[in-house]
Short mmCIF file of C-alpha atoms and ligand atoms in Angstrom, two decimals:
data_model
loop_
_atom_site.label_atom_id
_atom_site.label_comp_id
_atom_site.label_asym_id
_atom_site.label_seq_id
_atom_site.Cartn_x
_atom_site.Cartn_y
_atom_site.Cartn_z
CA MET S 11 0.00 0.00 0.00
CA SER S 12 1.35 3.45 -0.87
CA ILE S 13 2.02 5.98 1.85
CA THR S 14 -0.88 8.08 0.50
CA ASP S 15 -3.29 5.16 0.88
CA ARG S 16 -1.98 4.36 4.35
CA PHE S 17 -2.34 7.98 5.31
CA ALA S 18 -5.94 7.99 4.07
CA THR S 19 -6.73 4.79 6.01
CA LEU S 20 -5.23 6.23 9.18
CA TYR S 21 -6.44 9.81 9.09
CA GLY S 22 -9.49 9.60 6.79
CA ARG S 23 -8.12 12.18 4.36
CA SER S 24 -5.33 12.56 1.83
CA PRO S 25 -1.97 14.07 2.76
CA ASP S 26 -1.31 17.61 1.51
CA THR S 27 2.35 16.85 0.92
CA ALA S 28 5.07 14.23 1.27
CA TRP S 29 8.82 14.72 1.61
CA ARG S 30 11.64 12.24 1.54
CA ALA S 31 14.98 12.83 3.24
CA PRO S 32 17.94 10.46 2.89
CA GLY S 33 20.33 8.99 5.42
CA ARG S 34 24.03 9.53 4.97
CA VAL S 35 27.25 7.60 4.69
CA ASN S 36 30.17 9.62 5.93
CA LEU S 37 33.09 9.11 3.55
CA ILE S 38 35.44 10.64 6.10
CA GLY S 39 35.57 13.21 8.92
CA GLU S 40 34.27 11.38 12.00
CA HIS S 41 33.75 13.11 15.33
CA THR S 42 35.04 16.32 13.80
CA ASP S 43 31.73 18.17 13.36
CA TYR S 44 31.30 19.18 17.02
CA ASN S 45 34.97 20.19 17.07
CA ASP S 46 34.25 22.84 14.41
CA GLY S 47 36.06 20.64 11.88
CA LEU S 48 35.57 19.20 8.39
CA VAL S 49 33.30 16.38 7.24
CA LEU S 50 32.72 14.71 3.87
CA PRO S 51 29.44 12.76 3.90
CA PHE S 52 27.25 11.70 0.99
CA ALA S 53 23.52 10.97 0.98
CA THR S 54 22.38 7.37 0.53
CA GLY S 55 19.54 6.15 -1.63
CA MET S 56 17.71 5.01 1.51
CA GLY S 57 15.73 7.41 3.61
CA VAL S 58 12.62 8.46 5.46
CA THR S 59 9.34 9.62 3.89
CA VAL S 60 6.95 11.88 5.74
CA ALA S 61 3.40 12.41 4.45
CA ALA S 62 1.52 15.20 6.18
CA ALA S 63 -1.69 17.21 6.20
CA ARG S 64 -2.15 20.60 7.78
CA ARG S 65 -4.29 20.99 10.89
CA ASP S 66 -5.45 24.37 12.04
CA ASP S 67 -6.38 23.33 15.58
CA GLY S 68 -2.76 23.26 16.81
CA VAL S 69 -2.74 19.48 17.24
CA LEU S 70 0.20 17.39 16.09
CA GLU S 71 -0.54 13.75 15.28
CA LEU S 72 2.37 11.39 14.62
CA ALA S 73 2.32 7.82 13.35
CA SER S 74 4.99 5.55 11.90
CA ARG S 75 4.69 2.43 9.78
CA GLN S 76 7.77 0.96 11.42
CA ALA S 77 6.82 1.81 15.00
CA GLY S 78 3.45 0.07 14.51
CA ALA S 79 -0.09 1.09 15.32
CA GLY S 80 -0.98 4.00 17.46
CA VAL S 81 -1.00 7.71 16.86
CA VAL S 82 0.96 9.93 19.21
CA SER S 83 -0.97 13.14 19.68
CA ALA S 84 0.01 16.41 21.34
CA ARG S 85 -0.91 20.08 21.22
CA THR S 86 1.99 21.97 19.67
CA ALA S 87 1.55 24.68 22.31
CA ASP S 88 2.22 22.08 25.03
CA LEU S 89 5.38 20.61 23.46
CA ALA S 90 8.39 20.82 25.76
CA PRO S 91 11.53 18.69 26.15
CA GLY S 92 10.48 15.40 27.74
CA SER S 93 6.79 15.78 26.78
CA VAL S 94 7.10 13.24 23.93
CA THR S 95 9.50 10.29 24.09
CA GLY S 96 10.62 7.40 21.87
CA TRP S 97 10.70 7.70 18.07
CA ALA S 98 8.01 10.43 18.09
CA ALA S 99 10.31 12.78 20.05
CA TYR S 100 12.25 13.46 16.82
CA PRO S 101 9.35 14.82 14.73
CA ALA S 102 7.76 16.41 17.82
CA GLY S 103 11.07 18.13 18.56
CA VAL S 104 11.11 19.53 15.05
CA ALA S 105 7.56 20.89 15.45
CA TRP S 106 8.64 22.39 18.80
CA ALA S 107 11.73 24.02 17.27
CA LEU S 108 9.70 25.36 14.32
CA ARG S 109 6.93 26.80 16.49
CA GLU S 110 8.62 30.20 16.74
CA HIS S 111 8.82 30.30 12.93
CA GLY S 112 5.05 30.00 12.62
CA VAL S 113 4.64 26.25 12.16
CA GLY S 114 1.49 24.77 13.71
CA GLY S 115 -0.38 21.48 13.80
CA ALA S 116 -0.36 18.59 11.35
CA SER S 117 -1.19 14.93 10.89
CA VAL S 118 1.98 13.05 10.02
CA LEU S 119 2.75 9.55 8.80
CA VAL S 120 6.35 8.33 8.65
CA ASP S 121 7.67 5.50 6.49
CA ALA S 122 11.35 4.53 6.31
CA ASP S 123 13.50 2.18 4.30
CA LEU S 124 16.57 3.21 6.26
CA PRO S 125 17.32 0.88 9.15
CA GLN S 126 17.36 2.46 12.60
CA GLY S 127 20.52 2.07 14.66
CA ALA S 128 22.64 1.24 11.61
CA GLY S 129 24.66 4.43 11.99
CA LEU S 130 23.28 5.85 8.74
CA SER S 131 21.50 8.72 10.46
CA SER S 132 17.88 7.70 10.35
CA SER S 133 17.15 10.26 13.07
CA ALA S 134 18.39 13.18 11.00
CA ALA S 135 16.48 11.91 7.96
CA LEU S 136 13.28 11.79 10.05
CA GLU S 137 13.89 15.30 11.38
CA CYS S 138 14.64 16.77 7.96
CA ALA S 139 11.68 15.18 6.15
CA THR S 140 9.39 16.34 8.97
CA ALA S 141 10.80 19.86 8.93
CA LEU S 142 10.35 20.26 5.18
CA ALA S 143 6.79 18.94 5.31
CA LEU S 144 5.75 21.13 8.25
CA CYS S 145 7.31 24.24 6.72
CA GLU S 146 5.49 23.69 3.46
CA LEU S 147 2.15 23.06 5.17
CA HIS S 148 2.40 26.32 7.10
CA GLY S 149 3.88 28.42 4.28
CA VAL S 150 7.20 28.91 6.11
CA THR S 151 10.36 29.34 4.02
CA ILE S 152 13.68 28.58 5.70
CA ASP S 153 17.02 28.22 3.97
CA ARG S 154 18.17 24.58 4.12
CA ARG S 155 21.38 25.44 5.93
CA ASP S 156 19.34 27.12 8.68
CA LEU S 157 16.86 24.25 8.67
CA ALA S 158 19.73 21.83 9.37
CA GLY S 159 20.55 23.92 12.46
CA ILE S 160 16.91 23.88 13.57
CA CYS S 161 16.75 20.08 13.23
CA GLN S 162 20.01 19.74 15.16
CA ALA S 163 18.62 22.01 17.89
CA ALA S 164 15.51 19.81 18.06
CA GLU S 165 17.69 16.73 18.58
CA ASN S 166 20.01 18.44 21.09
CA ARG S 167 17.41 20.22 23.18
CA PHE S 168 14.15 18.30 22.75
CA VAL S 169 15.36 14.71 22.32
CA GLY S 170 18.46 15.28 24.45
CA VAL S 171 21.05 13.84 22.05
CA PRO S 172 24.15 16.07 21.77
CA CYS S 173 24.77 15.41 18.05
CA GLY S 174 26.70 17.73 15.72
CA ILE S 175 25.51 19.29 12.45
CA MET S 176 26.83 16.73 9.94
CA ASP S 177 23.87 14.39 9.51
CA GLN S 178 21.17 17.03 9.06
CA SER S 179 23.40 18.97 6.64
CA ALA S 180 24.04 15.86 4.57
CA SER S 181 20.36 14.98 4.41
CA LEU S 182 19.35 18.47 3.31
CA LEU S 183 22.28 19.68 1.21
CA CYS S 184 23.82 16.71 -0.63
CA THR S 185 23.53 16.34 -4.40
CA ALA S 186 23.63 13.15 -6.47
CA GLY S 187 27.08 11.94 -7.48
CA HIS S 188 28.79 14.17 -4.92
CA ALA S 189 30.02 14.22 -1.37
CA LEU S 190 29.43 17.33 0.71
CA LEU S 191 32.56 19.00 2.04
CA LEU S 192 31.24 20.90 5.03
CA ASP S 193 33.20 23.25 7.22
CA CYS S 194 31.32 22.86 10.49
CA ARG S 195 32.74 26.13 11.84
CA THR S 196 31.73 28.46 9.04
CA GLY S 197 28.85 26.43 7.61
CA GLY S 198 30.52 26.82 4.21
CA SER S 199 30.13 23.82 1.93
CA GLU S 200 31.18 22.51 -1.47
CA HIS S 201 29.94 19.60 -3.53
CA VAL S 202 32.90 17.37 -4.33
CA PRO S 203 32.33 15.03 -7.29
CA LEU S 204 32.42 11.45 -6.13
CA PRO S 205 32.76 9.46 -9.32
CA LEU S 206 33.15 6.01 -7.90
CA GLY S 207 33.92 4.73 -11.38
CA GLY S 208 35.30 1.24 -11.00
CA LEU S 209 34.90 1.42 -7.22
CA ALA S 210 32.08 0.20 -5.03
CA ALA S 211 31.19 1.80 -1.71
CA LEU S 212 29.97 -1.16 0.31
CA VAL S 213 28.04 -0.42 3.46
CA VAL S 214 28.13 -3.23 5.99
CA ASP S 215 25.47 -3.02 8.68
CA THR S 216 27.28 -4.96 11.40
CA ARG S 217 23.94 -5.54 13.19
CA ALA S 218 25.44 -4.28 16.41
CA PRO S 219 22.93 -1.48 16.95
CA HIS S 220 24.13 1.84 18.27
CA ALA S 221 22.28 4.51 20.18
CA LEU S 222 23.69 8.00 20.51
CA THR S 223 21.64 8.49 23.62
CA GLY S 224 24.21 6.29 25.36
CA ALA S 225 26.68 8.21 27.50
CA ASP S 226 29.70 7.42 25.31
CA TYR S 227 29.02 9.95 22.54
CA GLY S 228 28.43 12.73 25.07
CA ASP S 229 31.60 11.66 26.91
CA ARG S 230 33.67 12.16 23.76
CA ARG S 231 32.24 15.62 23.24
CA ALA S 232 33.01 16.54 26.84
CA GLU S 233 36.56 15.18 26.54
CA CYS S 234 37.17 17.30 23.44
CA GLU S 235 35.81 20.40 25.18
CA ARG S 236 38.04 19.71 28.17
CA ALA S 237 41.11 19.31 25.95
CA ALA S 238 40.31 22.52 24.04
CA ALA S 239 39.93 24.43 27.32
CA LEU S 240 43.26 23.07 28.61
CA LEU S 241 44.93 24.08 25.35
CA GLY S 242 43.32 27.51 25.46
CA VAL S 243 41.62 27.22 22.06
CA PRO S 244 37.91 27.70 21.22
CA ALA S 245 37.71 24.23 19.63
CA LEU S 246 40.07 21.41 18.62
CA ARG S 247 39.82 22.72 15.05
CA ASP S 248 42.17 25.46 16.22
CA VAL S 249 45.03 23.13 17.15
CA ASP S 250 47.69 23.95 14.52
CA ASP S 251 50.68 22.44 16.27
CA LEU S 252 49.72 18.87 17.11
CA ASP S 253 53.08 17.94 18.68
CA GLY S 254 53.00 21.04 20.88
CA ALA S 255 49.43 20.27 21.94
CA LEU S 256 50.34 16.68 22.77
CA ARG S 257 53.26 17.89 24.90
CA ALA S 258 51.02 20.37 26.69
CA LEU S 259 48.32 17.88 27.70
CA PRO S 260 48.92 16.03 30.95
CA ASP S 261 46.44 13.24 30.33
CA ALA S 262 47.18 10.38 27.89
CA MET S 263 43.50 9.84 27.13
CA LEU S 264 43.00 13.48 26.17
CA ARG S 265 46.15 13.31 24.03
CA ARG S 266 44.63 10.42 22.09
CA ARG S 267 41.34 12.28 21.58
CA VAL S 268 43.12 15.38 20.29
CA ARG S 269 45.34 13.37 17.98
CA HIS S 270 42.28 11.76 16.42
CA VAL S 271 40.45 15.02 15.79
CA VAL S 272 43.45 16.87 14.38
CA THR S 273 44.61 14.01 12.13
CA GLU S 274 41.03 13.31 11.01
CA ASN S 275 40.61 16.88 9.75
CA GLY S 276 43.85 16.34 7.82
CA ARG S 277 42.47 13.12 6.35
CA VAL S 278 39.35 14.93 5.10
CA GLU S 279 41.56 17.43 3.29
CA ARG S 280 43.66 14.59 1.85
CA ALA S 281 40.56 12.72 0.66
CA VAL S 282 39.26 15.84 -1.10
CA GLU S 283 42.65 16.36 -2.73
CA LEU S 284 42.65 12.77 -4.00
CA LEU S 285 39.10 13.00 -5.33
CA ARG S 286 39.97 16.19 -7.19
CA ALA S 287 43.31 15.05 -8.57
CA THR S 288 43.05 11.38 -9.29
CA ALA S 289 40.84 9.68 -11.82
CA ARG S 290 40.98 6.38 -9.92
CA PRO S 291 41.68 7.22 -6.29
CA GLY S 292 40.84 3.72 -5.00
CA LYS S 293 44.11 2.66 -3.44
CA GLU S 294 45.12 5.97 -1.88
CA LEU S 295 41.62 6.91 -0.79
CA GLY S 296 41.23 3.44 0.71
CA ALA S 297 44.39 3.95 2.76
CA VAL S 298 43.06 7.28 4.07
CA LEU S 299 39.81 5.55 5.10
CA THR S 300 41.66 2.77 6.88
CA GLY S 301 43.80 5.39 8.64
CA SER S 302 40.59 6.97 9.91
CA HIS S 303 39.37 3.63 11.20
CA THR S 304 42.61 2.94 13.05
CA SER S 305 42.46 6.37 14.65
CA LEU S 306 38.81 5.93 15.67
CA ARG S 307 39.63 2.51 17.10
CA ASP S 308 42.85 3.29 18.96
CA ASP S 309 42.78 7.01 19.71
CA TYR S 310 39.09 7.88 19.85
CA GLU S 311 38.00 4.44 21.13
CA VAL S 312 34.57 4.41 19.51
CA SER S 313 34.91 1.33 17.32
CA TRP S 314 33.37 -2.05 18.16
CA PRO S 315 34.52 -5.66 17.54
CA GLN S 316 32.32 -6.32 14.48
CA ALA S 317 33.59 -3.15 12.78
CA ASP S 318 37.24 -4.03 13.40
CA VAL S 319 36.75 -7.58 12.12
CA ALA S 320 34.84 -6.37 9.03
CA VAL S 321 37.61 -3.93 8.09
CA THR S 322 40.39 -6.48 8.63
CA ALA S 323 38.59 -9.24 6.69
CA ALA S 324 37.79 -6.84 3.83
CA LEU S 325 41.40 -5.66 3.53
CA GLN S 326 42.62 -9.25 3.48
CA ALA S 327 40.14 -9.98 0.67
CA GLY S 328 41.53 -7.12 -1.42
CA ALA S 329 39.38 -4.09 -0.46
CA HIS S 330 41.24 -0.78 -0.81
CA GLY S 331 40.19 0.40 2.62
CA GLY S 332 37.41 0.71 5.12
CA ARG S 333 36.20 2.41 8.23
CA MET S 334 33.40 2.59 10.74
CA VAL S 335 30.92 5.37 10.01
CA GLY S 336 28.88 7.57 12.33
CA GLY S 337 29.06 7.97 16.08
CA GLY S 338 30.39 4.48 16.72
CA PHE S 339 29.78 1.82 19.40
CA GLY S 340 27.77 -0.09 16.78
CA GLY S 341 26.28 0.57 13.36
CA SER S 342 27.87 0.35 9.92
CA VAL S 343 31.22 0.12 8.18
CA LEU S 344 32.08 1.61 4.79
CA LEU S 345 34.37 -0.44 2.53
CA LEU S 346 35.94 0.71 -0.70
CA ALA S 347 36.64 -2.04 -3.21
CA ASP S 348 37.01 -2.47 -6.96
CA THR S 349 33.63 -3.46 -8.39
CA GLY S 350 35.19 -6.70 -9.63
CA ARG S 351 36.19 -7.60 -6.07
CA THR S 352 32.99 -6.97 -4.15
CA ALA S 353 31.83 -10.60 -4.16
CA GLU S 354 35.09 -11.78 -2.53
CA VAL S 355 35.02 -8.96 -0.02
CA ILE S 356 31.42 -9.63 1.02
CA THR S 357 32.10 -13.36 1.31
CA ALA S 358 35.18 -12.74 3.46
CA VAL S 359 33.35 -10.37 5.82
CA THR S 360 30.35 -12.69 6.12
CA LYS S 361 32.64 -15.66 6.82
CA SER S 362 34.56 -13.78 9.50
CA PHE S 363 31.28 -13.00 11.28
CA ALA S 364 30.04 -16.60 11.02
CA GLU S 365 33.32 -17.88 12.50
CA ARG S 366 32.69 -15.77 15.58
CA GLY S 367 29.06 -16.78 15.90
CA TRP S 368 27.86 -13.25 15.12
CA GLN S 369 24.66 -12.40 13.21
CA ALA S 370 25.29 -12.22 9.46
CA PRO S 371 25.94 -8.63 8.40
CA HIS S 372 23.69 -6.85 5.89
CA VAL S 373 25.69 -5.45 2.99
CA HIS S 374 24.54 -3.04 0.29
CA THR S 375 26.22 -0.85 -2.27
CA ALA S 376 25.77 2.83 -1.53
CA VAL S 377 25.24 5.30 -4.34
CA PRO S 378 25.92 9.00 -3.63
CA SER S 379 22.38 10.38 -3.92
CA ALA S 380 20.46 13.64 -3.79
CA GLY S 381 19.41 15.38 -0.60
CA ALA S 382 15.83 15.73 0.59
CA SER S 383 13.10 16.32 -1.98
CA ARG S 384 9.34 16.69 -2.27
CA LEU S 385 7.45 13.58 -3.38
CA LEU S 386 3.88 14.84 -3.64
C1 LIG H 21 26.73 11.07 14.83
C2 LIG H 21 26.32 12.53 15.05
C3 LIG H 21 27.10 13.45 14.12
C4 LIG H 21 28.59 13.18 14.19
C5 LIG H 21 28.89 11.69 14.08
C6 LIG H 21 30.35 11.36 14.32
O1 LIG H 21 26.33 10.64 13.55
O2 LIG H 21 24.94 12.70 14.80
O3 LIG H 21 26.80 14.78 14.40
O4 LIG H 21 29.14 13.71 15.37
O5 LIG H 21 28.13 10.92 14.99
O6 LIG H 21 31.13 11.89 13.31
#
């Protein structure tokens, strides 16, 4: 059944609009966004669709195909952090954040083909599709860059997840065939052509689900802020002399965190250079990706066993490189391999999981896709 038909069955009327927002795969630049650094994500083909109809009585109704039956209902005037929980907190948070821009009530139905907890930013996709639908329904025009900030604020302040700006920016600003080079300090961005050519970007959902609401993500942010304060800089983006910074920090753990952030920003710049200069960047780009993984594993300590095993098995089977993507502690791995090698790589990763008695991973080929768009 189409989302329009489901909407009609649920709410007894047709939706006025429907928007689809994609998830993202981050090519490189992990845990740099909240350090005012650089990121290079691309939008995936998978995403979240939001069908919606305007209501003029100030009531917000939220339903999701994936979450099952039941409509969550609230008056927009009563929305406050903590007033809606679970999956519905994301769209409710967006309605709350958009209230001051003149957005009011709506009936909303959500449908997603992007798995939750796979580290492909299903939350941001849900926020962005909701924001675009609500703005259209209430005749509110907001620049997409600003809308990304509003969605991030909804997640930070309403849902209580201290995420950065990368995922919402990717979902709203990416274009097909490109990665988005985003400077998270200035908000400046560029579309970098990502002609994968003879390369495949394999996304391995390791089936170890992650949740950013866990303390670990917030801990990393706090550690970075502590290191920046000790170094006397506004953010770790401002560390120009890594060796000097490492000498100045008394704590080995903070030294590792700083080394990751500073070297990761460098790897984003290197990846962009390679994409611009090399027709077939597979080998070198792969090495940069693997360097990122090693740094996230050893210095930032956000990797997880399935991710490490997937990367190692893929490299042994001839992949050019690979890394965990997203916040970490579960989720997905990105592997770069020649298209002629993908079968061997997938077999090797699957075998390495089976040998350890882990659930079989889900693997798909990601295609750099367009950002959010209107469906109806
Ligand atoms: C999550 C957050 C992002 C970013 C990544 C790590 O996806 O939502 O803002 O911090 O983790 O790079």
